[in-house]
Amino acid sequence: MKTTILLFFAMMLGSMCFAQSLPAVIEDFKPTPVNQPGREYPQVNSEGRVRTQISAPDAKYVQLDIGGKKYDLVKDEKGVWTGESAPQDIGFHYYQLNIDGASVPDPGSLFFFGACRWGSGIEVPSDDQDIFAKKDVPHGHVDEIFFPSKSTNSSPRAFVYTPPGYDKETSKRYPVLYLQHGYCENETSWPVQGRANFIMDNLIAEGKAKPFIIVMTYGMTNEIKFGGLRDFDIKPFQTVLVDELIPYVDANFRTLADQSNRAMAGLSMGGFETKLVTLNKPEVFSYYGLFSGGVYNPEEVKEHSKLKLIFLSCGSKERPDGVKNSVEALKGAGLNAVSYISEGTAHEFHTWRRSLHQLAQLLFK
Amino acid sequence: MKTTILLFFAMMLGSMCFAQSLPAVIEDFKPTPVNQPGREYPQVNSEGRVRTQISAPDAKYVQLDIGGKKYDLVKDEKGVWTGESAPQDIGFHYYQLNIDGASVPDPGSLFFFGACRWGSGIEVPSDDQDIFAKKDVPHGHVDEIFFPSKSTNSSPRAFVYTPPGYDKETSKRYPVLYLQHGYCENETSWPVQGRANFIMDNLIAEGKAKPFIIVMTYGMTNEIKFGGLRDFDIKPFQTVLVDELIPYVDANFRTLADQSNRAMAGLSMGGFETKLVTLNKPEVFSYYGLFSGGVYNPEEVKEHSKLKLIFLSCGSKERPDGVKNSVEALKGAGLNAVSYISEGTAHEFHTWRRSLHQLAQLLFK
């Protein structure tokens, strides 16, 4: 009897383990919006599994490297390897292939800058992907600019989103959001995988956001080593941003060039930078946004007389309590503070696209 | 005596063959401007050899695939593969790696759209690379726009170069060049590897070109099959360009919106498109440029009363006689025609950068 029960439990355990290690894969894979032109792979299914395929007839092994795990692909008789990952969170993920020990981009996908490199990215569909879709609405422009920077003796690149109609209405002036990427990303991250321009085009078309300019430049984040965040010196970037980029933008775009029409926000390390810059320079911005990028306590901003809004957000799979508690404390101190928790997402771009979508509806009103 | 002479010739021949098959590689390799941030490889030496390196400890073979040839890399004891190509022409070349039969981008390089894919590119230095260098001069902007296209039921992308000062001088209007890429390229080819914006910034700073706007969109070239050029129908793209893009640009940018201030040029298949559009629509453009993209004969343009310039170019390694003869014939018919032969280059982007550099100095004057 005892043996029978033990055997029964062993069988249960065995079948559970089997079920966990070899779950049935739902065969509804489709090519994604980030595939290279004409490429059938990568594909994603309704569970969020990523499947890829590559011809490598002489390879010993090929793996899909995504979300910190490597998944073995299987070779067919023609030397074509195919395989898929476990389900991934909705949203955007960087990935690569491992071919006999070589980490390389998947030639089937478009390439994005993240993880400190240009490489493959994949879009796992979400119910609310409509917020960043390219729709049949008037589109703003994204200008690539190179602005003079004496402090770095260079001409750094920035991207400037101007809303629909900007070029036609040649006398109207607009408020400006300075929007920062995270560690190991760069100035392309928000206008490309962040889809900041399409988020704004859609909100403006729906009448939900006031038209404003967004400026996205490189936050000088990627030279520091992991673990070196505490020693990070904001001064070099702060000088580029406040003393060089803002004057250039105000001189070359039709901005409302005063504090009450200027916002700064950033994701992850870009949020950390936003916090440092806004605390060091309380006279420059009136709206502060940290996306998965820390919090403010009331003591830090009590002297900020022209502060109009603090917006704090993160994914529900991060630490939402920290964000919520901070906003409660800020409100308790009489400040206009808003929290936003992105349901079902972690520390990745879908959290931040949603955060921009929320913040944009609150700015400059 | 006879034997001695034969032996001498055999030795000479042997050493010549040896010299040809295993030439000494000059060890002055340097990382290139198109390397990914922080990457040591790829490198190029003073002979124009491309050397690359990748860790692939379990691979059987790794090859560098460039200029239609594959070069074997050699593995060291750590599993790192290194090797170089034969000398390449000066200028820009697409390439890839072959790892155990898989064709993949080199993760060390930036990625460019060419050969109908996003993949690796390499810059082989030239004596005149100064013409497209990013220098300490005022920089124009490159705007990413999405314009409405009823004929394709989509919003195609275009890039619009506006010269330095465009955004400050809010009443000045500018002439426009519509500039097309080649087969298996797209709207990014001219503003990225073509470096059209830097070529213009430099010419304007030197006072050698009149400031003008450049519009670069996708020429709808890549759906046709190789060999299908004779059946290529220009009408769909002509409609997008003439009936949709030009009106959008004239409405949204400060253009001089008449024929005498409008030019069209293109490289390779974009030259073929330029020829077809300018012949079909003689009332739209006053300046025509074909870069490695064919010729006009006087008969074809004799009714073009507002034609101001025909510019024909190619590399010296292409068929310069065709270009020269055509320009002589056009001049003989009383037309303003200019030929330009790019010395030492073939059918690639250095020929076309130089061609733009020449044409820009002639336009709208």
XYZ file of C-alpha atoms in Angstrom:
730
model
C 0.000 0.000 0.000
C 2.750 2.390 1.011
C 4.671 1.355 -2.083
C 1.610 1.852 -4.241
C 1.057 5.347 -2.925
C 4.714 6.221 -3.424
C 4.548 4.821 -6.924
C 1.422 6.847 -7.600
C 3.120 10.049 -6.420
C 6.194 9.196 -8.451
C 4.028 8.769 -11.545
C 2.183 12.038 -10.857
C 5.463 13.823 -10.374
C 6.814 12.193 -13.525
C 3.865 13.249 -15.618
C 3.966 16.778 -14.177
C 7.640 17.049 -15.004
C 6.947 15.711 -18.474
C 4.150 18.220 -18.920
C 6.434 21.034 -17.813
C 9.393 20.070 -19.952
C 7.473 19.281 -23.147
C 4.330 21.402 -23.236
C 2.285 21.234 -26.434
C 3.205 24.098 -28.749
C 0.242 25.881 -30.342
C 0.809 25.884 -34.089
C -0.395 29.382 -34.919
C 2.981 30.997 -35.568
C 3.078 34.086 -37.799
C 5.882 36.280 -39.183
C 6.269 39.478 -37.145
C 6.347 43.220 -37.943
C 10.114 43.232 -37.293
C 10.977 40.616 -39.927
C 13.312 41.633 -42.712
C 11.491 42.251 -46.033
C 10.280 38.976 -47.528
C 11.487 36.766 -44.654
C 9.192 34.088 -43.222
C 11.092 33.824 -39.912
C 11.213 34.725 -37.034
C 7.613 33.945 -36.092
C 5.613 34.293 -32.865
C 2.568 32.278 -31.759
C -0.397 33.163 -29.560
C 1.480 31.933 -26.469
C 4.326 34.362 -27.144
C 6.758 31.652 -28.208
C 9.417 32.843 -30.661
C 10.289 30.411 -33.461
C 13.216 30.954 -35.762
C 14.792 29.119 -38.671
C 18.171 29.256 -40.381
C 20.026 27.185 -42.955
C 23.325 25.940 -41.488
C 24.010 22.543 -43.110
C 27.428 22.032 -41.522
C 26.628 23.234 -37.986
C 26.833 20.957 -34.946
C 24.204 22.957 -33.075
C 22.128 26.112 -33.401
C 20.375 27.818 -30.483
C 17.897 30.652 -30.040
C 19.219 32.900 -27.249
C 16.374 34.971 -25.743
C 15.340 36.146 -22.279
C 18.532 34.811 -20.718
C 17.973 31.232 -21.968
C 19.194 29.236 -24.937
C 16.771 26.944 -26.814
C 18.033 24.177 -29.111
C 16.950 24.244 -32.747
C 16.473 20.991 -34.682
C 18.030 20.243 -38.079
C 16.062 18.792 -40.994
C 17.423 16.707 -43.872
C 18.225 19.847 -45.894
C 20.376 21.376 -43.155
C 17.730 23.906 -42.074
C 17.438 24.419 -38.325
C 14.109 25.324 -36.665
C 13.037 25.763 -33.050
C 11.179 27.909 -30.578
C 11.479 29.443 -27.149
C 9.236 29.189 -24.117
C 6.456 31.818 -24.025
C 7.844 35.356 -23.659
C 6.247 38.408 -22.048
C 4.275 40.623 -24.415
C 6.317 43.437 -25.913
C 9.772 43.852 -27.324
C 12.781 41.562 -26.714
C 16.376 41.543 -27.910
C 17.733 38.139 -28.982
C 20.462 36.403 -30.940
C 21.420 33.055 -32.428
C 24.217 30.794 -31.226
C 25.772 28.834 -34.116
C 28.471 26.441 -32.916
C 29.445 28.878 -30.199
C 29.215 32.074 -32.281
C 26.724 34.686 -31.022
C 25.298 36.382 -34.116
C 22.193 38.327 -35.128
C 19.348 36.388 -36.709
C 19.462 37.455 -40.375
C 15.661 37.081 -40.513
C 14.937 40.009 -38.176
C 15.424 43.747 -38.347
C 18.180 45.089 -36.100
C 17.876 47.340 -33.057
C 20.327 48.935 -30.659
C 20.000 47.358 -27.206
C 22.112 45.197 -24.902
C 24.964 47.524 -26.001
C 24.903 46.218 -29.571
C 22.994 46.337 -32.835
C 21.249 42.993 -33.056
C 17.981 41.136 -33.498
C 14.726 42.143 -31.846
C 11.312 40.537 -31.730
C 7.818 41.841 -31.066
C 5.486 39.643 -29.010
C 1.917 40.826 -29.737
C -0.126 42.448 -26.989
C -3.785 43.404 -26.675
C -2.893 47.071 -26.616
C -0.303 47.149 -29.429
C -2.715 49.477 -31.196
C -1.289 52.354 -29.117
C 2.008 52.214 -31.049
C 0.741 50.932 -34.437
C 1.462 52.909 -37.594
C -2.064 53.942 -38.516
C -3.782 55.915 -41.249
C -3.506 59.203 -39.332
C -1.370 62.305 -39.974
C 2.241 61.504 -39.110
C 4.780 63.772 -37.473
C 8.388 63.819 -38.615
C 11.445 62.430 -36.842
C 14.447 64.625 -37.630
C 17.995 63.351 -37.292
C 20.081 66.283 -36.090
C 23.741 66.766 -35.164
C 24.169 69.531 -32.608
C 27.418 71.269 -31.674
C 28.846 70.206 -28.309
C 31.917 72.097 -27.118
C 32.110 70.124 -23.871
C 32.644 66.847 -25.756
C 34.303 68.385 -28.816
C 31.870 66.554 -31.054
C 28.517 66.825 -32.800
C 26.284 64.306 -31.023
C 23.221 62.949 -32.759
C 19.676 63.469 -31.576
C 16.252 62.634 -32.990
C 13.542 65.266 -32.807
C 9.882 64.343 -33.196
C 7.803 67.214 -34.518
C 4.035 66.670 -34.453
C 1.787 66.551 -37.558
C 1.308 70.018 -38.980
C 4.533 71.395 -37.477
C 5.967 72.228 -40.907
C 2.770 73.779 -42.223
C 1.892 76.004 -39.282
C 5.022 78.082 -39.543
C 4.332 80.373 -36.618
C 3.003 78.000 -33.949
C 5.374 77.128 -31.076
C 5.389 73.875 -29.108
C 6.411 72.560 -25.672
C 9.237 70.008 -25.532
C 9.791 66.641 -23.812
C 13.412 65.467 -23.447
C 13.167 61.660 -23.402
C 16.022 59.345 -22.426
C 16.769 55.691 -23.221
C 18.244 53.143 -20.786
C 21.621 51.551 -20.124
C 23.109 49.877 -23.216
C 20.636 51.626 -25.501
C 21.097 54.838 -27.480
C 19.317 57.719 -29.220
C 17.661 55.324 -31.687
C 15.934 53.263 -28.989
C 12.922 55.538 -28.402
C 12.217 56.441 -32.057
C 12.726 52.862 -33.310
C 11.704 50.084 -30.882
C 10.091 52.628 -28.524
C 7.865 53.840 -31.382
C 7.569 57.224 -29.669
C 6.507 58.929 -32.909
C 3.625 56.540 -33.610
C 2.443 56.710 -29.988
C 2.277 60.503 -30.332
C 0.700 60.495 -33.821
C -2.098 58.256 -32.510
C -2.711 60.231 -29.322
C -2.807 63.521 -31.230
C -5.201 62.076 -33.839
C -7.502 60.975 -31.002
C -7.284 64.389 -29.360
C -5.832 62.805 -26.220
C -2.469 64.585 -26.159
C -1.489 68.176 -26.773
C 0.943 68.297 -29.713
C 4.514 68.679 -28.463
C 8.077 68.103 -29.611
C 10.120 65.140 -28.295
C 13.936 65.265 -28.270
C 15.866 62.006 -27.911
C 19.664 61.973 -27.635
C 22.358 59.635 -26.373
C 22.544 59.733 -22.570
C 26.273 58.866 -22.401
C 25.281 55.813 -20.381
C 27.212 52.983 -21.992
C 30.797 53.695 -21.012
C 30.210 52.776 -17.369
C 30.674 49.211 -16.207
C 27.907 47.160 -14.631
C 27.905 47.811 -10.921
C 29.419 51.223 -11.438
C 26.102 53.054 -11.250
C 26.847 54.543 -7.830
C 29.940 56.214 -9.215
C 28.098 57.471 -12.296
C 28.802 61.154 -12.874
C 25.827 62.942 -14.429
C 27.751 66.163 -15.061
C 29.092 65.427 -18.569
C 25.655 64.476 -19.891
C 23.927 67.225 -17.915
C 26.200 69.769 -19.615
C 25.442 68.358 -23.071
C 21.721 68.294 -22.387
C 21.157 71.560 -20.548
C 23.897 73.817 -21.900
C 24.190 72.531 -25.479
C 21.203 70.520 -26.711
C 18.390 72.598 -25.197
C 19.775 75.899 -26.586
C 20.265 74.265 -30.002
C 16.709 72.924 -30.037
C 15.299 76.259 -28.881
C 17.244 78.050 -31.645
C 16.414 75.599 -34.438
C 12.878 74.436 -33.674
C 9.777 76.460 -32.894
C 9.720 75.696 -29.166
C 8.055 77.355 -26.229
C 11.430 77.955 -24.639
C 10.605 78.269 -20.966
C 10.545 75.993 -17.942
C 6.770 75.614 -17.826
C 6.807 74.145 -21.339
C 9.690 71.740 -20.803
C 9.575 68.138 -19.536
C 12.180 65.448 -18.954
C 11.563 61.721 -18.697
C 13.579 58.557 -19.079
C 13.435 54.798 -18.772
C 15.572 52.730 -16.394
C 18.991 54.414 -16.277
C 17.476 57.272 -18.291
C 15.074 57.700 -15.377
C 18.016 57.801 -13.005
C 19.533 60.503 -15.222
C 16.226 62.373 -15.264
C 16.144 62.351 -11.493
C 19.726 63.601 -11.162
C 19.322 66.356 -13.768
C 15.978 67.580 -12.433
C 17.349 67.703 -8.871
C 20.544 69.488 -9.967
C 18.696 71.897 -12.266
C 15.299 72.640 -10.692
C 14.925 75.726 -12.901
C 14.915 73.905 -16.261
C 11.976 71.449 -16.311
C 8.425 71.522 -14.910
C 7.400 67.901 -15.619
C 9.439 64.883 -14.449
C 8.893 61.270 -15.540
C 10.694 58.140 -14.334
C 9.793 54.898 -16.176
C 11.165 51.888 -14.244
C 13.755 54.375 -13.167
C 13.363 55.062 -9.474
C 11.306 57.450 -7.378
C 11.445 60.882 -5.764
C 10.791 61.512 -2.118
C 8.993 64.728 -1.160
C 12.039 66.103 0.652
C 14.076 66.077 -2.579
C 11.680 68.293 -4.524
C 10.179 70.524 -1.855
C 12.019 73.612 -3.158
C 10.898 73.005 -6.768
C 8.386 75.836 -6.960
C 7.645 75.450 -10.679
C 7.196 71.680 -10.608
C 3.870 70.777 -12.248
C 3.905 66.968 -12.364
C 5.872 63.937 -11.218
C 5.020 60.749 -13.148
C 6.375 57.421 -11.859
C 5.790 54.067 -13.533
C 6.994 50.486 -13.826
C 5.807 47.040 -14.905
C 3.665 44.923 -12.597
C 6.476 42.336 -12.709
C 8.939 44.903 -11.328
C 8.411 46.613 -7.938
C 5.107 48.462 -8.253
C 4.851 49.098 -4.512
C 7.851 51.402 -4.556
C 6.239 53.514 -7.271
C 2.823 53.569 -5.582
C 4.224 54.421 -2.151
C 6.358 57.210 -3.527
C 3.415 58.768 -5.346
C 1.295 58.574 -2.186
C 4.037 60.331 -0.234
C 4.412 63.022 -2.914
C 0.668 63.584 -2.969
C 0.673 63.759 0.812
C 3.177 66.577 0.525
C 0.773 68.435 -1.772
C 2.530 67.650 -5.053
C 0.845 66.645 -8.301
C 2.095 63.068 -8.680
C 0.768 60.196 -10.787
C 1.674 56.504 -10.719
C 1.185 54.036 -13.534
C 1.689 50.265 -13.314
C 1.956 48.403 -16.637
C 0.002 45.179 -16.197
C 1.817 41.944 -17.053
C 5.105 43.467 -18.153
C 8.603 43.594 -16.720
C 11.682 45.743 -17.307
C 11.297 46.107 -21.077
C 10.013 48.394 -23.794
C 6.342 47.566 -23.605
C 6.306 48.961 -20.059
C 7.949 52.106 -21.359
C 5.795 52.554 -24.481
C 2.736 52.359 -22.245
C 4.362 54.778 -19.810
C 4.959 57.320 -22.581
C 1.378 56.788 -23.755
C 0.147 57.658 -20.243
C 2.532 60.528 -19.549
C 1.896 62.188 -22.935
C -1.784 62.615 -22.020
C -0.832 64.543 -18.884
C 1.867 66.850 -20.234
C 1.560 70.589 -20.807
C -2.090 70.771 -19.786
C 73.141 25.520 -70.380
C 69.669 24.976 -71.800
C 68.705 23.097 -68.636
C 70.064 25.915 -66.491
C 67.992 28.491 -68.331
C 64.892 26.311 -68.087
C 65.532 25.808 -64.404
C 65.978 29.548 -63.975
C 62.645 30.228 -65.709
C 60.996 27.497 -63.667
C 62.302 29.130 -60.489
C 61.173 32.560 -61.650
C 57.751 31.204 -62.524
C 57.583 29.369 -59.222
C 58.414 32.459 -57.201
C 55.921 34.536 -59.208
C 53.174 32.015 -58.593
C 54.106 31.940 -54.929
C 54.004 35.706 -54.775
C 50.566 35.750 -56.396
C 48.965 33.050 -54.277
C 50.416 34.108 -50.938
C 51.160 37.811 -51.071
C 52.518 39.350 -47.891
C 49.733 41.028 -45.954
C 50.643 44.510 -44.729
C 50.039 44.580 -40.976
C 48.523 48.034 -40.627
C 44.919 46.997 -40.024
C 42.672 49.457 -38.184
C 39.054 49.334 -36.935
C 36.711 51.164 -39.327
C 34.113 53.936 -38.961
C 31.346 51.349 -39.449
C 32.351 49.172 -36.487
C 29.803 48.664 -33.721
C 30.580 50.728 -30.589
C 33.614 49.321 -28.781
C 34.327 46.561 -31.317
C 37.910 45.986 -32.522
C 36.852 44.100 -35.677
C 36.274 44.356 -38.644
C 39.504 46.093 -39.658
C 40.891 47.309 -42.980
C 44.545 47.760 -43.979
C 46.243 50.145 -46.395
C 45.840 47.626 -49.221
C 42.074 47.549 -48.712
C 42.049 44.058 -47.229
C 39.172 43.422 -44.817
C 40.030 41.391 -41.716
C 37.406 40.099 -39.367
C 37.324 38.051 -36.190
C 34.675 36.070 -34.337
C 34.563 33.624 -31.467
C 33.029 30.316 -32.617
C 34.731 27.585 -30.584
C 32.636 24.697 -31.928
C 32.579 25.696 -35.614
C 34.118 23.552 -38.352
C 34.792 26.549 -40.574
C 34.182 30.298 -40.716
C 34.475 32.369 -43.900
C 34.409 36.051 -44.787
C 32.050 36.461 -47.777
C 32.824 39.719 -49.626
C 32.961 40.877 -53.242
C 31.578 37.567 -54.497
C 34.340 35.478 -52.861
C 34.650 33.540 -49.626
C 37.873 33.731 -47.594
C 38.705 31.136 -44.933
C 39.294 32.345 -41.392
C 41.760 30.513 -39.105
C 40.945 29.324 -35.582
C 43.232 29.934 -32.601
C 43.508 27.828 -29.455
C 40.695 29.833 -27.783
C 38.211 29.179 -30.576
C 38.527 32.660 -32.061
C 38.557 32.789 -35.870
C 40.479 35.503 -37.766
C 41.163 36.110 -41.438
C 41.189 38.640 -44.234
C 40.089 39.155 -47.808
C 42.065 40.117 -50.887
C 42.341 43.897 -51.395
C 38.945 45.491 -52.134
C 38.159 48.607 -54.171
C 38.010 51.835 -52.188
C 34.544 52.685 -50.913
C 31.642 50.829 -49.419
C 30.982 47.070 -49.619
C 28.272 44.775 -48.270
C 29.522 41.512 -46.747
C 28.594 38.624 -44.460
C 30.067 35.719 -42.548
C 29.580 32.042 -43.334
C 29.626 29.917 -40.166
C 29.294 26.206 -40.939
C 27.064 27.003 -43.874
C 24.971 29.737 -42.203
C 25.127 33.169 -43.870
C 24.885 35.732 -41.086
C 25.812 39.369 -40.450
C 29.158 40.060 -38.796
C 28.196 41.194 -35.264
C 31.233 43.487 -35.281
C 29.904 45.840 -37.956
C 27.022 48.263 -38.223
C 24.187 47.115 -40.472
C 23.034 48.609 -43.767
C 20.270 47.855 -46.230
C 21.728 46.518 -49.482
C 21.714 43.247 -51.414
C 17.994 43.149 -50.460
C 18.768 42.664 -46.781
C 19.933 44.410 -43.628
C 23.475 43.167 -43.124
C 27.108 44.053 -42.600
C 28.919 46.790 -44.509
C 32.527 47.896 -44.580
C 34.258 51.128 -45.551
C 37.576 50.835 -47.435
C 39.372 54.187 -47.025
C 39.919 56.425 -50.036
C 41.994 59.546 -50.624
C 38.858 61.628 -51.071
C 36.777 60.271 -48.178
C 36.911 63.809 -46.818
C 34.011 64.702 -49.132
C 31.596 62.618 -47.043
C 33.239 62.927 -43.608
C 31.225 64.253 -40.674
C 33.102 67.499 -40.047
C 32.913 70.410 -37.646
C 30.577 72.413 -39.912
C 26.888 73.310 -39.559
C 24.795 70.195 -40.155
C 21.472 69.946 -41.929
C 18.730 67.697 -40.644
C 17.474 64.417 -42.090
C 13.743 64.096 -41.442
C 11.995 60.744 -41.459
C 8.537 61.341 -42.896
C 5.553 59.121 -43.712
C 3.487 60.559 -46.546
C -0.034 59.532 -47.532
C -0.221 57.405 -50.679
C -3.709 56.576 -51.940
C -2.384 54.629 -54.918
C -0.656 52.086 -52.642
C -3.068 52.456 -49.723
C -0.140 53.021 -47.375
C 2.082 55.692 -45.836
C 5.503 55.133 -47.400
C 8.595 56.407 -45.665
C 10.930 59.021 -47.069
C 13.952 60.878 -45.723
C 14.200 64.609 -46.332
C 17.513 66.436 -46.003
C 17.055 70.093 -45.125
C 20.216 72.215 -45.304
C 21.810 74.002 -42.308
C 19.756 77.036 -41.331
C 16.525 75.694 -42.839
C 14.753 75.744 -39.476
C 16.014 79.185 -38.505
C 15.298 81.057 -41.726
C 11.590 80.502 -41.561
C 10.693 82.309 -44.771
C 13.387 81.144 -47.186
C 12.354 78.566 -49.819
C 14.621 75.933 -51.385
C 14.897 73.888 -54.595
C 14.545 70.107 -54.298
C 16.461 67.075 -55.579
C 14.601 63.746 -55.643
C 17.333 61.116 -55.256
C 16.819 57.387 -55.816
C 18.698 54.301 -54.573
C 19.432 51.168 -56.616
C 18.034 47.647 -56.912
C 17.912 45.801 -53.588
C 18.466 49.008 -51.646
C 15.857 51.269 -50.046
C 15.163 54.784 -48.742
C 17.884 54.439 -46.080
C 20.673 53.770 -48.593
C 21.400 57.391 -49.571
C 21.151 58.955 -46.064
C 23.129 56.129 -44.400
C 25.869 54.509 -46.534
C 25.447 57.169 -49.239
C 26.145 59.900 -46.656
C 24.154 62.360 -48.765
C 23.652 64.704 -45.798
C 27.358 64.986 -44.956
C 28.291 65.475 -48.620
C 25.838 68.398 -48.734
C 26.861 69.869 -45.348
C 30.485 69.953 -46.509
C 29.763 71.442 -49.939
C 27.533 74.125 -48.434
C 30.156 74.997 -45.789
C 32.739 75.390 -48.570
C 30.355 77.547 -50.604
C 30.479 75.044 -53.451
C 26.810 74.084 -53.574
C 23.647 76.121 -53.346
C 21.613 74.917 -50.334
C 18.783 72.650 -51.458
C 16.478 69.970 -50.084
C 17.017 66.277 -50.943
C 14.119 63.801 -50.815
C 14.897 60.076 -50.702
C 12.136 57.477 -50.788
C 11.765 53.810 -51.647
C 11.753 53.301 -55.422
C 9.578 50.145 -55.321
C 12.454 48.337 -57.013
C 12.848 45.164 -54.993
C 9.756 43.162 -55.868
C 10.983 42.456 -59.407
C 13.077 39.391 -60.117
C 16.585 39.566 -61.518
C 16.332 39.619 -65.299
C 12.893 41.165 -65.148
C 14.129 44.717 -65.713
C 12.727 44.885 -69.251
C 9.252 44.190 -67.934
C 9.629 46.709 -65.108
C 6.607 48.991 -64.948
C 7.539 52.481 -63.737
C 3.923 53.630 -63.415
C 3.251 52.586 -59.774
C 6.372 54.367 -58.516
C 5.890 57.305 -60.865
C 2.423 57.828 -59.383
C 3.770 57.713 -55.819
C 6.600 60.095 -56.657
C 4.910 62.646 -58.881
C 1.298 62.602 -57.691
C 1.767 61.896 -53.976
C 5.277 62.574 -52.649
C 6.037 65.811 -54.511
C 2.721 67.444 -53.471
C 3.314 66.328 -49.862
C 6.834 67.746 -49.835
C 5.687 70.998 -51.437
C 2.921 71.319 -48.820
C 5.058 70.420 -45.793
C 8.495 71.856 -46.575
C 9.465 75.327 -47.740
C 10.197 74.365 -51.336
C 10.435 76.356 -54.536
C 7.628 74.330 -56.027
C 8.187 74.705 -59.744
C 9.898 72.719 -62.477
C 12.950 74.956 -62.725
C 13.746 74.261 -59.065
C 13.248 70.506 -59.183
C 15.830 67.813 -60.027
C 15.734 64.024 -60.161
C 18.710 61.691 -60.005
C 19.320 58.059 -59.173
C 21.963 55.371 -59.018
C 21.888 52.149 -61.031
C 18.238 51.057 -61.207
C 17.338 54.411 -59.607
C 18.970 55.988 -62.657
C 16.837 53.792 -64.900
C 13.788 55.018 -62.944
C 14.972 58.619 -63.275
C 15.231 58.214 -67.030
C 11.749 56.681 -67.321
C 10.079 59.281 -65.083
C 11.787 62.270 -66.709
C 10.858 61.009 -70.196
C 7.248 60.297 -69.168
C 6.886 63.567 -67.258
C 8.977 66.204 -69.065
C 7.073 68.989 -67.264
C 8.144 68.045 -63.709
C 11.974 68.227 -63.505
C 14.612 70.510 -65.060
C 17.766 68.627 -63.975
C 18.336 64.907 -64.679
C 21.123 62.778 -63.192
C 21.946 59.132 -63.942
C 24.715 57.580 -61.782
C 25.809 54.224 -63.273
C 22.263 54.196 -64.525
C 22.262 54.515 -68.273
C 22.291 57.415 -70.746
C 19.958 59.644 -72.735
C 20.186 60.095 -76.476
C 19.395 63.554 -77.859
C 16.307 62.295 -79.698
C 14.678 61.293 -76.400
C 14.852 64.748 -74.838
C 14.610 67.075 -77.819
C 11.119 68.249 -76.811
C 12.181 68.986 -73.203
C 12.108 72.764 -73.462
C 12.743 73.422 -69.761
C 15.625 70.953 -69.409
C 18.608 72.701 -67.822
C 21.147 69.914 -67.252
C 21.770 66.234 -67.943
C 24.441 64.710 -65.693
C 25.737 61.219 -66.510
C 28.354 59.356 -64.479
C 29.862 55.963 -63.709
C 33.002 54.374 -62.285
C 36.124 53.998 -64.422
C 35.771 50.239 -63.885
C 32.295 50.300 -65.449
C 31.706 51.502 -69.044
C 32.866 55.112 -69.092
C 32.831 55.304 -72.882
C 29.065 54.962 -72.980
C 28.689 57.917 -70.601
C 31.254 60.061 -72.448
C 29.816 59.327 -75.887
C 26.293 60.089 -74.764
C 27.332 63.424 -73.262
C 29.184 64.343 -76.473
C 26.077 63.548 -78.499
C 23.845 65.573 -76.145
C 26.245 68.520 -76.321
C 26.298 68.187 -80.110
C 22.535 68.607 -80.029
C 22.967 71.845 -78.090
C 22.037 70.483 -74.649
C 23.799 71.260 -71.382
C 25.257 67.857 -70.518
C 28.084 66.889 -68.150
C 29.895 63.585 -67.750
C 31.791 62.434 -64.686
C 33.956 59.312 -64.424
C 34.841 58.167 -60.902
C 38.473 57.061 -61.056
C 39.303 53.594 -59.727
C 35.781 52.609 -58.679
C 33.169 50.192 -59.953
C 29.416 49.746 -59.485
C 29.289 50.738 -55.813
C 28.569 53.573 -53.436
C 31.846 55.432 -53.694
C 31.103 56.049 -57.384
C 27.711 57.403 -56.395
C 28.857 59.540 -53.451
C 31.352 61.185 -55.779
C 28.637 61.569 -58.400
C 26.356 63.353 -55.929
C 29.312 65.510 -54.858
C 29.796 66.569 -58.494
C 26.145 66.979 -59.417
C 25.325 69.022 -56.293
C 27.804 71.682 -57.405
C 25.949 72.091 -60.709
C 22.343 72.121 -59.527
C 20.033 75.138 -59.404
C 22.652 77.595 -60.601
